[in-house]
Short mmCIF file of C-alpha atoms in Angstrom, two decimals:
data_model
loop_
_atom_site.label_atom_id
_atom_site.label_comp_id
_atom_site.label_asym_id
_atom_site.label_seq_id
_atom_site.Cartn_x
_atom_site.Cartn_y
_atom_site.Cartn_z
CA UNK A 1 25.80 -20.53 -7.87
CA UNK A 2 25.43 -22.25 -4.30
CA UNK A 3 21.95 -20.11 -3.63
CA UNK A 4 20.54 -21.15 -6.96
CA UNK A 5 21.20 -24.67 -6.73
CA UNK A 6 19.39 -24.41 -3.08
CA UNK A 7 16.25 -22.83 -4.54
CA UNK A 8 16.45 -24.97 -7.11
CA UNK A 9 16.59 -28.12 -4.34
CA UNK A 10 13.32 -26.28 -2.64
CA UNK A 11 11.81 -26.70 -6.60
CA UNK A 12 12.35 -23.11 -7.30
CA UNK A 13 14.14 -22.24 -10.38
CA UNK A 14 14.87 -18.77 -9.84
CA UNK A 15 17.14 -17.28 -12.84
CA UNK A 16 20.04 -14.70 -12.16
CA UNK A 17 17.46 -11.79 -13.76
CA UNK A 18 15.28 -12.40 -11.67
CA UNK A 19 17.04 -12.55 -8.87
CA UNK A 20 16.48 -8.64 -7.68
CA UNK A 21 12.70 -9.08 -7.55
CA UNK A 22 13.10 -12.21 -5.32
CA UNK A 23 15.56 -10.51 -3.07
CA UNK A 24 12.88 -7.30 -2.84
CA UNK A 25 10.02 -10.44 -1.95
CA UNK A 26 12.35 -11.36 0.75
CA UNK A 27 13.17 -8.46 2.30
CA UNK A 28 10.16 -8.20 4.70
CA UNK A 29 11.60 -5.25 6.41
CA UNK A 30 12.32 -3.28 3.37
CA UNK A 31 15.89 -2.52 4.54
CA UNK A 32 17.87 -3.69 1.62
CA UNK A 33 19.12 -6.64 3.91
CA UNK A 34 17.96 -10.07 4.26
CA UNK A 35 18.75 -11.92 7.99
CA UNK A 36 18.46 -15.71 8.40
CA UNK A 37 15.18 -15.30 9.84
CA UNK A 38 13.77 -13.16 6.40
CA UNK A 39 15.70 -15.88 3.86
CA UNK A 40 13.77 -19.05 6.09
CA UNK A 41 10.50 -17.06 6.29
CA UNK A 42 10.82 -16.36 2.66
CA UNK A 43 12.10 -19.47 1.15
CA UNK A 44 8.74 -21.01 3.19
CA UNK A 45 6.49 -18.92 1.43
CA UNK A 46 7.59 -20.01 -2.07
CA UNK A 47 6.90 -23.86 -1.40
CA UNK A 48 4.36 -25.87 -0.67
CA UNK A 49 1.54 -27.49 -1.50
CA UNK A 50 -1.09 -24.06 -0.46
CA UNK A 51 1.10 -21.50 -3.06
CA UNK A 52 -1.68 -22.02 -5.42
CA UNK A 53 -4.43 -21.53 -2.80
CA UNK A 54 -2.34 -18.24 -1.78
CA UNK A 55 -2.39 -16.58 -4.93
CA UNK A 56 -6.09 -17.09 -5.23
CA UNK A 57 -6.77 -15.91 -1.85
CA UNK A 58 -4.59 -12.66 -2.38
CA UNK A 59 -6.23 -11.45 -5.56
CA UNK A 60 -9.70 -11.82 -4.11
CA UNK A 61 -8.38 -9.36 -1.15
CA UNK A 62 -6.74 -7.18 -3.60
CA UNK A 63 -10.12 -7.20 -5.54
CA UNK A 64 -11.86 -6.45 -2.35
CA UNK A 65 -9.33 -3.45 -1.31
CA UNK A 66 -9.75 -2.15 -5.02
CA UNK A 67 -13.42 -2.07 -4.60
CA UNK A 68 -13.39 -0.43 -1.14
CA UNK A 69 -10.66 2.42 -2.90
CA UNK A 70 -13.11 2.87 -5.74
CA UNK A 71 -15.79 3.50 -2.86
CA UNK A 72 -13.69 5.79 -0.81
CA UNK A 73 -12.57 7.26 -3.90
CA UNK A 74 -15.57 8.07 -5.21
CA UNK A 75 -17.18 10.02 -1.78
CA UNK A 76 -13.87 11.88 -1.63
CA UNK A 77 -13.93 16.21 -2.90
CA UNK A 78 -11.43 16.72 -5.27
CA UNK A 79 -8.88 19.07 -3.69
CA UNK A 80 -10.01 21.84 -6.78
CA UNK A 81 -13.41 21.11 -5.89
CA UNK A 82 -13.41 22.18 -2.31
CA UNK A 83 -11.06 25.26 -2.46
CA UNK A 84 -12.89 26.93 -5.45
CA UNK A 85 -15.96 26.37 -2.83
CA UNK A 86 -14.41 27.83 -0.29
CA UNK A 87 -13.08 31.11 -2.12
CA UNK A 88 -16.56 31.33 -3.32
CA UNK A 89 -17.98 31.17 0.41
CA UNK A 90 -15.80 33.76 1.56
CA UNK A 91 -15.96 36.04 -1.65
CA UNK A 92 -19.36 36.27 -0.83
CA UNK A 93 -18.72 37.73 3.01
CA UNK A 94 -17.70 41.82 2.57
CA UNK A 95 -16.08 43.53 5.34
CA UNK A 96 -15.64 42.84 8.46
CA UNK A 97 -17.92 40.05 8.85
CA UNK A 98 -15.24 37.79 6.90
CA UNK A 99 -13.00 37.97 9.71
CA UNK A 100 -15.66 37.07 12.48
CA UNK A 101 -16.80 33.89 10.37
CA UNK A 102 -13.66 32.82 9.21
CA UNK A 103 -13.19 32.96 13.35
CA UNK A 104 -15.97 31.35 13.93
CA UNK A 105 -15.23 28.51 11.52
CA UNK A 106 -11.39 27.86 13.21
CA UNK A 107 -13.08 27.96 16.99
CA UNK A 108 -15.87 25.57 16.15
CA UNK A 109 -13.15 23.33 14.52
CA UNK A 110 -10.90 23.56 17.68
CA UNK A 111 -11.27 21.07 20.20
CA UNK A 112 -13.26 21.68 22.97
CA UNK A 113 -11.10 21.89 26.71
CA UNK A 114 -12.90 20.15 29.39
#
């Protein structure tokens, strides 16, 4: 049709399958619509002569961000972890005192006023 002879003008030969995944690129807003300003903004990003030097550039910041997961990943308790300590902090309290250090823990963790 008249939008793939366009992209195909701009040196893009975009094929009706793939058509979704381009509209999804497009769609900065993520609203399932695509104004004049998206489709220009867009259609820029697919030519020119720095697409290669993009692509290069990205997956060295998605390697970085992977890295930096891994890292915060790897400091992070495991949900399990930290509630099987916790019942086996307070199983250890008997009577009464449970109450006051369970108390204690909630005030010290509440903001101080002031």
């Amino acid at each position: 049709g008249v939008v793939q002879a366009y992209f195909r003008k701009l040196g893009l030969n975009i094929e009706r399958e793939n058509s979704k995944a381009l509209f999804r690129m497009i769609d900065g807003d993520s609203n399932g619509a695509i104004d004049l300003q998206e489709f220009v903004d867009g259609c820029l990003q697919f030519v020119g002569n720095a697409r290669q030097l993009d692509v290069v550039r990205l997956r060295r910041e998605v390697q970085g961000l992977k890295r930096t997961l891994e890292a915060v990943a790897s400091e992070v308790v495991p949900p399990e972890k930290l509630m099987a300590s916790s019942k086996h902090l307070f199983g250890r309290l008997k009577g009464p005192g449970r109450q006051t250090v369970a108390a204690a823990a909630v005030t010290t963790a509440a903001p101080s006023e002031g």
